[in-house]
Amino acid sequence: MTPSAGSSCAPVPRQRRSRRRSGRTPGRDSPAPSALGDFQTLPLELFQMMLNYLSVKDISMLSMVSKTISARLINYISTSSGSRRLLLQDFHQELPARREGASILEHYRALEYLLFRACGYPEKNWGMMTNHCCLPLQVSCFKLNGCASPLHCLGLQCYGVFLQILTAGWDELECHRVFNFLWELSNLARKVQTVVSSKPGSARRLELRIRLFCRGVLLSPGSRRSDSAFWLTRILKPWPMVNQARLLYIIFGPVSSRDGHVVWQKMIEGPTDETSLKGLADAIKLLYGTEAREWTADDVISLVDELSVVPQEWLMENNARLLLLSGNSICFTFMASKAVNGRAVELARLMVFMVLVCEKDLYCMDWAVKMMQKVCKVFSTPWERNSFLQCLENSFARMLMDTLQAVLAGERDEEDSSFLNLFHLMNAQANFHKEILFLAMGSTSST
């Protein structure tokens, strides 16, 4: 049994080795499977015709199948038919309902993902970045001065979507290169120099173009705060403080609802509303936040101070409303700066207008009282604090007398604003002092 068992077992390993060899030999001789899969049988022309029936999102998903298909898609995008198919230029109205119900902004967002995937996620690929930044050379509405009706155009916002997706996650050095490239491509330096050195409003169309380009492309809606802080810093930092304030007003200041041009006299001619100041306040909060590392508190306070005289000195009520909208931290820092620098009279007058804005805009009056308490702690001596409080009461009395005199003199307009101002001011003073009495009586009763 032993010899027969050995003879029966001996051929088994040889047969197994033989089967393995015979299994490998045909594999070496047969062609490798195509990276195009079933698309290998299609001529290039038919493949590109098929793409015309796919949405941008579907083409984007297709680009992830293989590098070979991605290469074909890149070639398709570079053709004239592919450009016409993908670079939609109907920016002046929303796209008609399509299968995925996408707007033109969503179309360009999906298109950027397609380009990003087709190129194999090439982070910090400067060649790809250059090609994408050069899109304004192909689409007129992506240019700074390319659109005849910029107020009713989504072109710049679509271009901004491109950059927002492309530079997501990039470090500041690479993003700085992107900014410099765009700055030179659009010749923004010379154009900004023109508007900040000219008389306000003398280059109205150029002011509007710069505003729309900066807000649509560089400060694209929906961007992260850190990204917006970076781009806004790049826009402002090359210029002196006085030009920074002018440029900030151009980009975020109030505009005419009729033609979109910057309204330079808005802060000078009369009290304005929150809507006119919200853009400026949001920009100030952005620069003051932790995301804007290149700005110190002194820088932002100096910018706010400079902004309050663009193009001439603002009404104090508008200054107070801007500070209130900018947040507690900026408001306190601004007022504390005046206290430290011995500007008690100016500080007291600003405090009165803050009380007035709280009354008009329905803010809680105890906020104004608490802010006054914090500012009082900044003064180094009791004499300075008492002097400030005396200035505060004198400012209330002077403003009441001036407003009453205007009412008695019959200085009325269509809205009877003089009488309305007197009404608001008297209520503001009464509610402010009521909160102080509540605070004082509360602390007395607790002791």
Coordinates of C-alpha atoms in Angstrom, one line a residue:
M1 CA 0.0 0.0 0.0
T2 CA 2.8 2.3 0.7
P3 CA 4.4 2.2 -2.8
S4 CA 1.0 2.5 -4.5
A5 CA 0.0 5.4 -2.3
G6 CA 3.3 7.1 -3.1
S7 CA 2.8 6.5 -6.8
S8 CA -0.8 7.8 -6.7
C9 CA 0.2 11.0 -4.9
A10 CA 3.3 11.8 -7.0
P11 CA 1.5 13.2 -10.1
V12 CA -0.8 15.5 -8.2
P13 CA 1.5 18.4 -7.6
R14 CA 2.8 18.2 -11.1
Q15 CA -0.8 18.4 -12.5
R16 CA -1.5 21.4 -10.3
R17 CA 1.6 23.2 -11.4
S18 CA 0.7 22.4 -15.0
R19 CA -2.7 23.9 -14.6
R20 CA -1.3 27.1 -13.1
R21 CA 1.2 27.5 -16.0
S22 CA -1.5 26.8 -18.6
G23 CA -3.7 29.4 -16.8
R24 CA -1.1 32.1 -17.0
T25 CA 0.1 31.6 -20.5
P26 CA -3.1 32.8 -22.3
G27 CA -3.2 35.8 -19.9
R28 CA 0.1 37.0 -21.2
D29 CA -0.8 36.6 -24.8
S30 CA -4.3 38.3 -24.5
P31 CA -4.7 42.1 -24.8
A32 CA -5.1 44.1 -21.5
P33 CA -8.7 45.3 -20.8
S34 CA -9.3 48.8 -22.2
A35 CA -9.5 51.7 -19.7
L36 CA -12.4 53.0 -21.8
G37 CA -14.5 49.9 -21.2
D38 CA -17.5 49.7 -23.5
F39 CA -16.7 53.2 -24.8
Q40 CA -13.7 51.7 -26.6
T41 CA -16.0 50.6 -29.5
L42 CA -17.3 54.2 -30.0
P43 CA -15.6 56.6 -32.3
L44 CA -14.5 59.8 -30.7
E45 CA -17.2 61.8 -32.5
L46 CA -20.0 59.6 -31.2
F47 CA -18.5 59.7 -27.7
Q48 CA -18.6 63.5 -27.7
M49 CA -22.1 63.5 -29.2
M50 CA -23.2 61.3 -26.3
L51 CA -21.8 63.8 -23.8
N52 CA -24.3 66.4 -25.2
Y53 CA -27.1 64.4 -23.6
L54 CA -25.5 64.2 -20.2
S55 CA -25.8 66.8 -17.4
V56 CA -22.7 68.5 -16.1
K57 CA -23.0 66.5 -12.9
D58 CA -23.2 63.2 -14.9
I59 CA -20.2 64.1 -16.9
S60 CA -18.4 65.0 -13.7
M61 CA -19.1 61.5 -12.3
L62 CA -18.0 60.0 -15.5
S63 CA -14.6 61.7 -15.2
M64 CA -13.8 59.6 -12.2
V65 CA -14.1 56.3 -14.0
S66 CA -10.6 56.3 -15.4
K67 CA -7.7 58.6 -16.4
T68 CA -8.3 57.7 -20.0
I69 CA -11.9 58.9 -19.9
S70 CA -10.8 62.0 -18.0
A71 CA -8.4 62.7 -20.8
R72 CA -11.1 62.4 -23.4
L73 CA -13.3 64.7 -21.3
I74 CA -10.6 67.3 -21.1
N75 CA -10.2 67.2 -24.9
Y76 CA -14.0 67.5 -25.2
I77 CA -14.0 70.6 -23.0
S78 CA -11.3 72.2 -25.0
T79 CA -13.2 71.8 -28.3
S80 CA -15.4 74.6 -29.6
S81 CA -18.5 72.4 -29.3
G82 CA -17.6 71.5 -25.7
S83 CA -17.0 75.1 -24.7
R84 CA -20.3 76.1 -26.2
R85 CA -22.0 73.3 -24.4
L86 CA -20.5 73.9 -21.0
L87 CA -19.6 77.6 -20.9
L88 CA -23.2 78.8 -20.8
Q89 CA -23.5 82.5 -21.2
D90 CA -27.1 83.2 -20.5
F91 CA -26.2 85.2 -17.4
H92 CA -29.0 87.7 -17.6
Q93 CA -31.8 85.4 -16.7
E94 CA -32.2 82.1 -14.8
L95 CA -31.9 79.0 -16.9
P96 CA -35.1 77.4 -17.9
A97 CA -36.1 74.3 -15.9
R98 CA -33.7 71.5 -16.7
R99 CA -33.7 67.9 -15.6
E100 CA -31.8 68.6 -12.4
G101 CA -33.6 72.0 -12.0
A102 CA -30.3 73.8 -11.7
S103 CA -29.8 77.5 -11.9
I104 CA -26.9 78.9 -13.9
L105 CA -24.9 79.4 -10.7
E106 CA -25.4 75.7 -9.8
H107 CA -24.4 74.8 -13.4
Y108 CA -21.1 76.6 -13.0
R109 CA -20.5 75.1 -9.6
A110 CA -21.0 71.6 -11.1
L111 CA -18.8 72.6 -14.0
E112 CA -15.9 73.6 -11.7
Y113 CA -16.2 70.2 -10.0
L114 CA -16.1 68.6 -13.4
L115 CA -12.9 70.4 -14.3
F116 CA -11.4 69.7 -10.9
R117 CA -12.1 66.0 -11.1
A118 CA -11.1 65.6 -14.8
C119 CA -7.7 67.0 -14.0
G120 CA -7.3 64.4 -11.2
Y121 CA -7.8 66.8 -8.2
P122 CA -4.5 68.7 -8.9
E123 CA -4.2 70.7 -5.8
K124 CA -2.0 73.7 -6.3
N125 CA -1.7 72.9 -10.0
W126 CA -0.6 76.3 -11.3
G127 CA -1.2 75.4 -14.9
M128 CA -4.8 74.5 -14.2
M129 CA -5.2 77.6 -12.1
T130 CA -4.0 79.8 -14.9
N131 CA -6.4 78.1 -17.4
H132 CA -9.3 78.7 -15.0
C133 CA -8.4 82.3 -14.3
C134 CA -8.2 83.0 -18.0
L135 CA -11.9 82.2 -18.4
P136 CA -12.6 86.0 -18.7
L137 CA -10.7 85.9 -22.0
Q138 CA -13.4 83.5 -23.3
V139 CA -16.6 84.8 -21.7
S140 CA -17.3 88.6 -21.9
C141 CA -19.5 88.7 -18.8
F142 CA -16.5 87.4 -16.8
K143 CA -14.6 90.5 -17.6
L144 CA -14.5 93.6 -15.4
N145 CA -15.8 95.8 -18.2
G146 CA -17.2 93.0 -20.4
C147 CA -21.0 93.2 -19.7
A148 CA -23.2 95.9 -21.0
S149 CA -25.7 95.3 -18.1
P150 CA -23.7 94.3 -15.1
L151 CA -26.4 94.9 -12.5
H152 CA -28.6 92.2 -14.1
C153 CA -25.8 89.8 -14.8
L154 CA -24.7 86.7 -13.0
G155 CA -21.5 86.3 -14.9
L156 CA -19.1 87.6 -12.2
Q157 CA -20.8 85.4 -9.5
C158 CA -20.4 82.4 -11.7
Y159 CA -16.7 83.2 -12.1
G160 CA -16.5 83.6 -8.3
V161 CA -17.9 80.1 -7.9
F162 CA -15.1 78.8 -10.0
L163 CA -12.4 80.4 -7.7
Q164 CA -14.2 79.5 -4.5
I165 CA -14.2 75.8 -5.4
L166 CA -10.8 75.8 -7.0
T167 CA -8.9 77.4 -4.1
A168 CA -10.8 75.6 -1.2
G169 CA -8.2 74.3 1.2
W170 CA -5.3 76.1 -0.4
D171 CA -2.7 77.8 1.8
E172 CA -2.3 81.5 1.9
L173 CA 0.8 81.6 -0.3
E174 CA -0.9 79.9 -3.2
C175 CA -4.0 82.0 -2.8
H176 CA -1.8 85.1 -2.8
R177 CA -0.5 84.0 -6.2
V178 CA -4.1 83.6 -7.4
F179 CA -4.9 87.1 -6.2
N180 CA -1.8 88.6 -7.9
F181 CA -2.7 86.8 -11.1
L182 CA -6.3 88.1 -11.1
W183 CA -5.1 91.6 -10.1
E184 CA -2.9 91.8 -13.1
L185 CA -5.3 90.0 -15.5
S186 CA -8.1 92.5 -14.8
N187 CA -5.7 95.5 -14.4
L188 CA -7.4 96.2 -11.1
A189 CA -4.5 98.1 -9.6
R190 CA -4.7 101.0 -12.1
K191 CA -8.5 101.1 -12.0
V192 CA -8.6 101.1 -8.2
Q193 CA -6.0 103.8 -8.1
T194 CA -8.2 105.9 -10.4
V195 CA -11.3 105.7 -8.2
V196 CA -9.5 106.2 -4.8
S197 CA -7.6 109.2 -6.0
S198 CA -10.5 110.9 -7.9
K199 CA -13.3 113.0 -6.5
P200 CA -16.0 110.6 -5.1
G201 CA -18.6 110.0 -7.8
S202 CA -16.6 111.3 -10.7
A203 CA -15.9 107.8 -12.0
R204 CA -19.3 106.3 -11.1
R205 CA -19.3 103.5 -13.7
L206 CA -15.8 102.4 -12.8
E207 CA -16.8 102.5 -9.1
L208 CA -19.7 100.2 -9.9
R209 CA -17.6 97.8 -11.9
I210 CA -15.0 97.5 -9.2
R211 CA -17.7 96.9 -6.6
L212 CA -19.4 94.2 -8.6
F213 CA -16.1 92.5 -9.5
C214 CA -14.8 92.4 -5.9
R215 CA -18.1 91.3 -4.4
G216 CA -18.9 88.7 -7.1
V217 CA -15.5 87.2 -7.8
L218 CA -13.1 87.7 -4.9
L219 CA -15.8 88.0 -2.1
S220 CA -18.1 85.4 -3.6
P221 CA -21.3 84.9 -1.6
G222 CA -21.2 81.7 0.4
S223 CA -17.5 81.8 1.0
R224 CA -16.1 80.9 4.4
R225 CA -15.3 83.8 6.7
S226 CA -11.6 83.0 6.7
D227 CA -11.5 83.1 2.9
S228 CA -13.5 86.4 2.7
A229 CA -11.1 87.9 5.3
F230 CA -8.1 86.9 3.2
W231 CA -9.5 88.3 -0.1
L232 CA -10.7 91.5 1.6
T233 CA -7.3 92.0 3.2
R234 CA -5.6 91.5 -0.2
I235 CA -7.8 94.2 -1.7
L236 CA -7.3 96.8 1.0
K237 CA -3.8 96.3 2.4
P238 CA -1.8 97.7 -0.6
W239 CA -3.3 101.1 0.0
P240 CA -2.9 103.9 2.6
M241 CA -5.6 104.1 5.3
V242 CA -7.4 107.0 3.7
N243 CA -7.7 105.0 0.4
Q244 CA -8.7 101.8 2.3
A245 CA -11.6 103.7 3.8
R246 CA -12.6 105.0 0.3
L247 CA -12.4 101.5 -1.2
L248 CA -14.3 99.9 1.6
Y249 CA -17.1 102.4 1.0
I250 CA -17.1 101.7 -2.7
I251 CA -17.4 98.0 -2.2
F252 CA -19.8 97.9 0.8
G253 CA -21.4 101.3 1.0
P254 CA -25.0 102.2 0.2
V255 CA -26.0 102.3 -3.5
S256 CA -28.9 103.7 -5.5
S257 CA -31.8 101.4 -6.0
R258 CA -32.3 102.9 -9.4
D259 CA -28.9 102.5 -11.1
G260 CA -26.7 100.7 -8.5
H261 CA -24.2 103.5 -8.3
V262 CA -22.5 104.4 -4.9
V263 CA -24.4 107.1 -3.0
W264 CA -21.7 109.2 -1.5
Q265 CA -23.9 111.8 0.3
K266 CA -26.0 109.2 2.1
M267 CA -24.2 109.5 5.4
I268 CA -24.0 113.3 5.3
E269 CA -27.4 114.5 4.3
G270 CA -29.5 112.8 7.0
P271 CA -29.9 109.8 9.2
T272 CA -29.8 106.5 7.3
D273 CA -31.2 103.1 8.0
E274 CA -29.6 99.7 9.0
T275 CA -29.8 98.4 5.4
S276 CA -27.5 101.1 4.1
L277 CA -24.9 100.3 6.8
K278 CA -25.1 96.6 7.1
G279 CA -22.5 95.9 4.4
L280 CA -20.0 98.2 6.0
A281 CA -20.6 96.8 9.4
D282 CA -20.2 93.2 8.2
A283 CA -16.9 94.1 6.6
I284 CA -15.7 95.8 9.8
K285 CA -16.6 92.7 11.8
L286 CA -14.8 90.5 9.4
L287 CA -11.6 92.5 9.6
Y288 CA -11.9 92.7 13.4
G289 CA -12.4 88.9 13.8
T290 CA -9.8 86.3 14.4
E291 CA -9.9 85.2 10.7
A292 CA -8.2 88.5 9.7
R293 CA -4.8 87.9 11.3
E294 CA -3.1 90.8 9.5
W295 CA -5.4 93.4 11.2
T296 CA -4.9 94.7 14.7
A297 CA -7.6 96.3 16.8
D298 CA -5.9 99.7 16.3
D299 CA -5.9 99.1 12.5
V300 CA -9.6 98.5 12.4
I301 CA -10.4 101.4 14.8
S302 CA -8.3 103.7 12.6
L303 CA -10.2 102.4 9.5
V304 CA -13.6 103.1 11.1
D305 CA -12.4 106.6 12.1
E306 CA -11.3 107.3 8.6
L307 CA -14.5 105.9 7.2
S308 CA -16.6 108.4 9.1
V309 CA -15.2 111.2 7.0
V310 CA -15.7 109.6 3.6
P311 CA -16.4 111.7 1.6
Q312 CA -17.0 114.3 4.3
E313 CA -17.8 114.0 8.0
W314 CA -20.8 111.8 8.7
L315 CA -23.8 112.7 10.9
M316 CA -23.0 111.4 14.3
E317 CA -26.2 109.3 14.3
N318 CA -24.9 107.4 11.3
N319 CA -21.6 106.8 13.1
A320 CA -23.4 105.5 16.2
R321 CA -25.6 103.2 14.1
L322 CA -22.6 101.8 12.3
L323 CA -20.9 101.0 15.6
L324 CA -24.0 99.3 17.0
L325 CA -24.2 97.1 13.9
S326 CA -20.5 96.3 14.1
G327 CA -20.9 94.5 17.4
N328 CA -20.1 95.0 21.1
S329 CA -16.4 94.4 20.9
I330 CA -15.7 97.0 18.2
C331 CA -18.2 99.5 19.7
F332 CA -16.4 99.3 23.1
T333 CA -12.9 99.4 21.6
F334 CA -13.8 102.4 19.6
M335 CA -15.3 104.3 22.6
A336 CA -12.5 103.2 24.9
S337 CA -10.0 104.6 22.4
K338 CA -11.6 108.0 22.7
A339 CA -11.6 107.7 26.5
V340 CA -7.9 106.9 26.7
N341 CA -7.0 109.7 24.3
G342 CA -8.8 112.3 26.4
R343 CA -11.7 113.0 23.9
A344 CA -14.4 113.0 26.6
V345 CA -16.6 115.6 24.9
E346 CA -16.7 113.7 21.6
L347 CA -17.3 110.5 23.5
A348 CA -20.2 111.9 25.4
R349 CA -21.8 113.2 22.2
L350 CA -21.4 109.8 20.6
M351 CA -22.9 108.1 23.6
V352 CA -26.0 110.3 23.4
F353 CA -26.5 109.4 19.7
M354 CA -26.1 105.7 20.6
V355 CA -28.9 106.1 23.1
L356 CA -31.0 107.8 20.4
V357 CA -30.3 105.0 17.9
C358 CA -31.3 102.4 20.6
E359 CA -34.6 104.3 21.0
K360 CA -35.2 104.6 17.2
D361 CA -34.2 101.1 16.2
L362 CA -35.8 99.4 19.2
Y363 CA -32.7 98.1 20.9
C364 CA -32.8 97.4 24.6
M365 CA -31.8 100.5 26.5
D366 CA -30.0 98.6 29.2
W367 CA -27.4 97.8 26.5
A368 CA -26.5 101.5 26.3
V369 CA -26.3 101.7 30.1
K370 CA -24.0 98.7 30.3
M371 CA -21.8 100.1 27.6
M372 CA -21.5 103.4 29.5
Q373 CA -20.5 101.5 32.6
K374 CA -17.8 99.7 30.8
V375 CA -16.5 102.9 29.3
C376 CA -16.4 104.6 32.7
K377 CA -14.1 101.9 33.9
V378 CA -11.5 102.9 31.3
F379 CA -10.9 106.3 32.8
S380 CA -7.9 106.2 35.1
T381 CA -9.2 108.7 37.8
P382 CA -12.7 109.5 39.3
W383 CA -12.3 113.1 38.1
E384 CA -12.0 112.0 34.5
R385 CA -15.0 109.7 34.9
N386 CA -17.2 112.4 36.5
S387 CA -16.1 114.9 33.9
F388 CA -17.3 112.4 31.2
L389 CA -20.7 112.0 32.9
Q390 CA -21.1 115.7 33.1
C391 CA -20.3 116.0 29.4
L392 CA -22.9 113.4 28.8
E393 CA -25.7 115.3 30.5
N394 CA -24.6 118.5 28.9
S395 CA -24.8 116.8 25.5
F396 CA -28.3 115.6 26.2
A397 CA -29.4 119.2 27.2
R398 CA -27.7 120.8 24.2
M399 CA -29.3 118.4 21.7
L400 CA -32.7 118.8 23.3
M401 CA -32.5 122.6 23.1
D402 CA -31.3 122.6 19.5
T403 CA -34.0 120.2 18.4
L404 CA -36.7 122.2 20.3
Q405 CA -35.4 125.4 18.7
A406 CA -35.8 123.8 15.2
V407 CA -39.4 122.9 16.0
L408 CA -40.3 126.4 17.3
A409 CA -38.7 128.0 14.3
G410 CA -41.0 126.0 12.1
E411 CA -38.3 124.1 10.3
R412 CA -40.5 121.3 9.0
D413 CA -40.4 119.1 6.0
E414 CA -42.9 116.6 4.5
E415 CA -42.2 114.1 7.2
D416 CA -42.1 116.7 10.0
S417 CA -38.7 115.3 11.0
S418 CA -37.9 118.1 13.5
F419 CA -40.8 117.3 15.7
L420 CA -40.2 113.5 15.3
N421 CA -36.5 114.0 16.3
L422 CA -37.6 115.8 19.4
F423 CA -40.1 113.1 20.2
H424 CA -37.4 110.3 19.8
L425 CA -34.7 112.3 21.7
M426 CA -37.0 113.0 24.7
N427 CA -38.1 109.3 24.9
A428 CA -34.4 108.2 24.5
Q429 CA -33.3 110.4 27.4
A430 CA -36.2 109.3 29.6
N431 CA -35.7 105.5 28.9
F432 CA -31.9 105.9 29.4
H433 CA -32.2 107.5 32.8
K434 CA -34.9 105.1 33.8
E435 CA -32.5 102.2 33.2
I436 CA -29.9 104.0 35.3
L437 CA -32.4 104.5 38.1
F438 CA -33.4 100.8 38.0
L439 CA -29.7 99.9 38.2
A440 CA -29.0 102.3 41.0
M441 CA -32.0 101.3 43.0
G442 CA -31.3 97.6 42.5
S443 CA -27.8 97.9 43.8
T444 CA -29.0 100.0 46.7
S445 CA -31.7 97.4 47.7
S446 CA -29.2 94.5 47.4
T447 CA -26.9 96.2 49.9

